[in-house]
Tab-separated table of C-alpha atoms in Angstrom:
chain	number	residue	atom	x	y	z
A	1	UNK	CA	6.060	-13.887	-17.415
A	2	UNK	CA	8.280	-13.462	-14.799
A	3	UNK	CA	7.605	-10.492	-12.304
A	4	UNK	CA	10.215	-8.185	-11.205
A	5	UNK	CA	10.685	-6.318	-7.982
A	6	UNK	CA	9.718	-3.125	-8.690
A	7	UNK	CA	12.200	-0.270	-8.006
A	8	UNK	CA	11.649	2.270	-5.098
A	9	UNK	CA	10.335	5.430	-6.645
A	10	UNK	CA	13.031	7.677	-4.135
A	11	UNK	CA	16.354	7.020	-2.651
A	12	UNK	CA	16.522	4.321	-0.071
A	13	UNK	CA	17.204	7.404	2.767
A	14	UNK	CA	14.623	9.866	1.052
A	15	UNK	CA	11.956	8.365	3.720
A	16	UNK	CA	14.025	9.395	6.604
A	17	UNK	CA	13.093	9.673	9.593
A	18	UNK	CA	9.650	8.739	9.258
A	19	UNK	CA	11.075	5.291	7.498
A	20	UNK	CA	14.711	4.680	7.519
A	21	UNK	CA	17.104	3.299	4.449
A	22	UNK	CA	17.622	0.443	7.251
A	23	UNK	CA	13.935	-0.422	7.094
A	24	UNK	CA	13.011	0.180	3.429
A	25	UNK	CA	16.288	-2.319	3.072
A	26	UNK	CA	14.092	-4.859	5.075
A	27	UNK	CA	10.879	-3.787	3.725
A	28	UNK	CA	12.088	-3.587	-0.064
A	29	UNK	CA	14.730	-5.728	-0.518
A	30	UNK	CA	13.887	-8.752	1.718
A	31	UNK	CA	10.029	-9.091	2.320
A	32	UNK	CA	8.764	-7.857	-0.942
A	33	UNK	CA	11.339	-9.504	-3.043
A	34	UNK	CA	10.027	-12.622	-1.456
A	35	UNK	CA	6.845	-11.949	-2.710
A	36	UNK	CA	7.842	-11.376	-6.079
A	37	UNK	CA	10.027	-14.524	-5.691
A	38	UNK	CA	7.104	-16.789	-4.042
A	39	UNK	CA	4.957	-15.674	-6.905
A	40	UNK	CA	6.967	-16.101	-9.928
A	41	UNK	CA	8.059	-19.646	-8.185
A	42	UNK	CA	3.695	-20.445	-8.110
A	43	UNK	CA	3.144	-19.440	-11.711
A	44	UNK	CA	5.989	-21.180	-13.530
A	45	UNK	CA	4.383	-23.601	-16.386
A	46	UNK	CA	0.750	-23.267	-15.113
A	47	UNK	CA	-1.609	-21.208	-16.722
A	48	UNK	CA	-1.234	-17.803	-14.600
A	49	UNK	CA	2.588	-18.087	-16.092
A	50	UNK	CA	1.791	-14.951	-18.659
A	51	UNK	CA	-1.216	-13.495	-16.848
A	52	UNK	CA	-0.968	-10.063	-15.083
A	53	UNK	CA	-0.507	-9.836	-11.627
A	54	UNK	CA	-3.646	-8.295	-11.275
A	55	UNK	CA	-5.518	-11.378	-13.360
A	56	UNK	CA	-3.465	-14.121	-10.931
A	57	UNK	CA	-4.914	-11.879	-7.900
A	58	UNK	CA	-8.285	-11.954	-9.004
A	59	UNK	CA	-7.710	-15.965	-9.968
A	60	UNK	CA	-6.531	-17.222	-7.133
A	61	UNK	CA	-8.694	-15.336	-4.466
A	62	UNK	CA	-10.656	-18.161	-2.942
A	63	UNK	CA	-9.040	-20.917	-4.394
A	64	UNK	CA	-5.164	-20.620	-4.161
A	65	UNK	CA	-4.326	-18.674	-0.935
A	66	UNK	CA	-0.678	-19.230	-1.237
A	67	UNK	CA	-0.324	-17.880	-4.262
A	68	UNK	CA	-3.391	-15.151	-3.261
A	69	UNK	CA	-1.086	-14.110	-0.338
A	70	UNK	CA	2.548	-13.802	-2.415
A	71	UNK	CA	0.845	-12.039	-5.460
A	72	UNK	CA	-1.505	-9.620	-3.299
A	73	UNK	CA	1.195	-8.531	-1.191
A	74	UNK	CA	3.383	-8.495	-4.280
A	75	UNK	CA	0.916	-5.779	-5.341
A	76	UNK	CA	0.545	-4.077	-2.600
A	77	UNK	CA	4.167	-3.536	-1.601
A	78	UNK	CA	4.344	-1.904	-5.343
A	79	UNK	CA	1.427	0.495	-4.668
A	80	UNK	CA	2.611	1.432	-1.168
A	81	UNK	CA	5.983	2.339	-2.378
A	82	UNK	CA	3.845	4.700	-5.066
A	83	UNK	CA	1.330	6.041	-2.241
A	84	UNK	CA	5.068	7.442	-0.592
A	85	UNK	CA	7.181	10.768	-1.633
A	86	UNK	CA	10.070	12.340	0.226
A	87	UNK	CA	8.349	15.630	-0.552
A	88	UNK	CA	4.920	16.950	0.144
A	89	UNK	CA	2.715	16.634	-2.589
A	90	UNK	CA	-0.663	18.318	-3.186
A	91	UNK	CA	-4.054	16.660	-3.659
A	92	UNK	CA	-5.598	17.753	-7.150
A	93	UNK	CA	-8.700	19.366	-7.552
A	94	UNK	CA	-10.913	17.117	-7.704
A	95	UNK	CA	-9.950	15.089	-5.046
A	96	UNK	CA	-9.398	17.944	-2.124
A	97	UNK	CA	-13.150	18.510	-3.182
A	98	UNK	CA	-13.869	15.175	-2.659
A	99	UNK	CA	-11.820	14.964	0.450
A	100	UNK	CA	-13.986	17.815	1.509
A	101	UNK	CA	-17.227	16.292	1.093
A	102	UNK	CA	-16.589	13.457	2.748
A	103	UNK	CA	-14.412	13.960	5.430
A	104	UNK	CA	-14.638	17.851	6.155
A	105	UNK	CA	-11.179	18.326	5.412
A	106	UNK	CA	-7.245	17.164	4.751
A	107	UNK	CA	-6.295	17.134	8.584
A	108	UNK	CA	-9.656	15.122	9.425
A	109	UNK	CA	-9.155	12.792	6.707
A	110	UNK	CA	-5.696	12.089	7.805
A	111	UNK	CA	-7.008	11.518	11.457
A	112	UNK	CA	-9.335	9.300	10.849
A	113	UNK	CA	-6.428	7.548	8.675
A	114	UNK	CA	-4.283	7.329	11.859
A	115	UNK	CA	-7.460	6.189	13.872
A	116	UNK	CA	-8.414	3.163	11.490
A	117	UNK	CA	-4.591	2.379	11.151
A	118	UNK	CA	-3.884	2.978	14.884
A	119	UNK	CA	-6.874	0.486	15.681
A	120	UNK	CA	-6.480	-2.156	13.158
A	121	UNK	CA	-6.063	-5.504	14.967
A	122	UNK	CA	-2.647	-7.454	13.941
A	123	UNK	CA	-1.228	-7.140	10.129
A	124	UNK	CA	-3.138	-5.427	7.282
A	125	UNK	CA	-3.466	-2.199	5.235
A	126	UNK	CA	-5.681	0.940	5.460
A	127	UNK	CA	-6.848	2.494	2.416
A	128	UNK	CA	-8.159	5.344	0.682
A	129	UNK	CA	-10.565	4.257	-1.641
A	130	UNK	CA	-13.227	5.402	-4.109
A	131	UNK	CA	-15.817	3.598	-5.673
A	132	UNK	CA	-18.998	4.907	-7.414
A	133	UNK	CA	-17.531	8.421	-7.212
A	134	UNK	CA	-17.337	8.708	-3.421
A	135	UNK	CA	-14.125	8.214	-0.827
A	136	UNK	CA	-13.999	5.961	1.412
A	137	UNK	CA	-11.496	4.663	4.326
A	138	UNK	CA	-10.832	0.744	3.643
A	139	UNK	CA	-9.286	-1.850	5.488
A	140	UNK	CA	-8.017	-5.695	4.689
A	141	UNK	CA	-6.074	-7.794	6.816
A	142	UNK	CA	-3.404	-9.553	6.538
A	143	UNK	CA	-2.140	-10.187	2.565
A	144	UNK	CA	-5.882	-9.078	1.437
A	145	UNK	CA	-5.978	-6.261	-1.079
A	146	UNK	CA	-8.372	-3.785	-2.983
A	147	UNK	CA	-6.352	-4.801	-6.409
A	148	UNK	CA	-9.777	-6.815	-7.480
A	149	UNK	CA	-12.219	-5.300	-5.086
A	150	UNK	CA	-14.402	-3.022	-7.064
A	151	UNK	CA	-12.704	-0.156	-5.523
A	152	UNK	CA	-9.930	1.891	-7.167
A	153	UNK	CA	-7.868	2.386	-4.562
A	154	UNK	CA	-5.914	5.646	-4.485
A	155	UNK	CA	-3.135	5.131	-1.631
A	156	UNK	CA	-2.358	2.423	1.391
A	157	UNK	CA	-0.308	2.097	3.897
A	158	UNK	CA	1.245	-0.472	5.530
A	159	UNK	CA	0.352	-1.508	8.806
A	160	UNK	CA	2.569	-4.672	9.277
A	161	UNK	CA	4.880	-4.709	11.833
A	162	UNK	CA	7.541	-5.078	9.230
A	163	UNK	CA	6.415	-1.749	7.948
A	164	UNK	CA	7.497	0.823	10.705
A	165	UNK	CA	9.117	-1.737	13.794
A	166	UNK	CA	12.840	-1.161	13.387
A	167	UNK	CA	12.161	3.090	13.545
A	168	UNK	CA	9.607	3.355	15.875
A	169	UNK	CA	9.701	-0.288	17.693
A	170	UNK	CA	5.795	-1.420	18.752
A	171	UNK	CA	4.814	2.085	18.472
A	172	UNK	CA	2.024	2.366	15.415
A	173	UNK	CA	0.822	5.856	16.249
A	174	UNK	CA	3.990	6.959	15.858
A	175	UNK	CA	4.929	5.318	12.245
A	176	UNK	CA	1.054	6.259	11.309
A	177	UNK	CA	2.008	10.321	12.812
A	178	UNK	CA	5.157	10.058	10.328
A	179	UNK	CA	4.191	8.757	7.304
A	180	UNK	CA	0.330	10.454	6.963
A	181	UNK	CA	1.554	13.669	8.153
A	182	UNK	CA	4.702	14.010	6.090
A	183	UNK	CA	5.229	11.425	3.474
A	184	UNK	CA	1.785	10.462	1.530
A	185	UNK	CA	1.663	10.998	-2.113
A	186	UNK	CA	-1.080	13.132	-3.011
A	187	UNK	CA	-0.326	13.650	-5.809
A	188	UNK	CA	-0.058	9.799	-6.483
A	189	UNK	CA	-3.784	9.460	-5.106
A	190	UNK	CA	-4.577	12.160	-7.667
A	191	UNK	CA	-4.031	10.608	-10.472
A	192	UNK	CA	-5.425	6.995	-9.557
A	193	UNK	CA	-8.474	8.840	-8.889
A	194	UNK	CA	-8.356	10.753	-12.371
A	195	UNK	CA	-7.730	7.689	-14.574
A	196	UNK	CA	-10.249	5.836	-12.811
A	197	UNK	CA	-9.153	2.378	-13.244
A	198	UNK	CA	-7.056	0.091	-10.900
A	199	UNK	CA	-3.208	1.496	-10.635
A	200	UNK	CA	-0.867	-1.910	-12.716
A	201	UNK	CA	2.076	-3.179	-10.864
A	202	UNK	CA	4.967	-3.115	-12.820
């Protein structure tokens, strides 16, 4: 099946300032449509041509990086638009308890957020993760992705220079300050961690 670019969740300008309609045109319409593109261009007549995105992921890790690299960041462009809301959300529960036992607290989980993103060397995503129960802070480089890692992740965030250069130039602190401050989706996280399986690109 072919694979469509999936539709921003908000208003191209609902982002603003933190990420502009200018970059989510960019972002959006340009780089992860040329994902999507890349990808359905790979599967066409082979075997992965009906398979899920997730299923070509886990395929092709290892043995196909194109088509690893167009699908993975296919999937994670989805789930990053997702782990995004104009307005603040709150954490359910059970995951601002969990948050709690791990990290203290929201603020010091979103610091050490802005510390692994701040730090992470070249292009990648940081994650928050749980596996077995427990949070974690993840990282993967470059296309790499926690879509068949064994953890469910619950949001990302983007950490190209793609992601955050036209609205705050080569300054990552300040995208990270933005976006973890004022426009994760708790809520989002929330309910990855309550149905406990791997969020589905569509």
């Amino acid at each position: 099946m072919a694979f469509q670019l999936s539709p921003l969740p908000y208003p191209a300008d609902a982002l603003d300032p933190a990420i502009s309609a200018e970059t989510l045109s960019f972002h959006h319409g340009k780089h992860h449509q040329a994902y999507v593109d890349k990808t359905n261009a790979a599967i066409e007549g082979t075997d992965h041509a009906d398979a899920s995105l997730e299923a070509i992921i886990a395929a092709s890790r290892g043995s196909n990086q194109g088509l690893f690299n167009n699908s993975a960041q296919t999937w994670n462009h989805g789930f990053y638009w997702h782990s995004l809301a104009p307005q603040a959300t709150d954490p359910s529960a059970d995951l601002s308890a969990k948050i709690d036992e791990v990290f203290g607290s929201m603020d010091a989980l979103k610091q050490k957020l802005k510390d692994r993103g701040a730090g992470h060397f070249a292009s990648g995503w940081v994650w928050l993760a749980e596996k077995g129960g427990k949070l974690s802070i993840e990282e993967s480089h470059d296309a790499d992705t926690l879509a068949d890692s064994g953890f469910n992740p619950l949001l990302t965030v983007d950490v190209w220079e793609h992601a955050y250069y036209l609205d705050h130039q080569n300054k990552r602190p300040s995208y990270l300050d933005a976006v973890i401050d004022n426009k994760l989706n708790w809520a989002f996280a929330s309910e990855n961690l309550a149905r406990g399986t791997v969020w589905t690109y569509a």
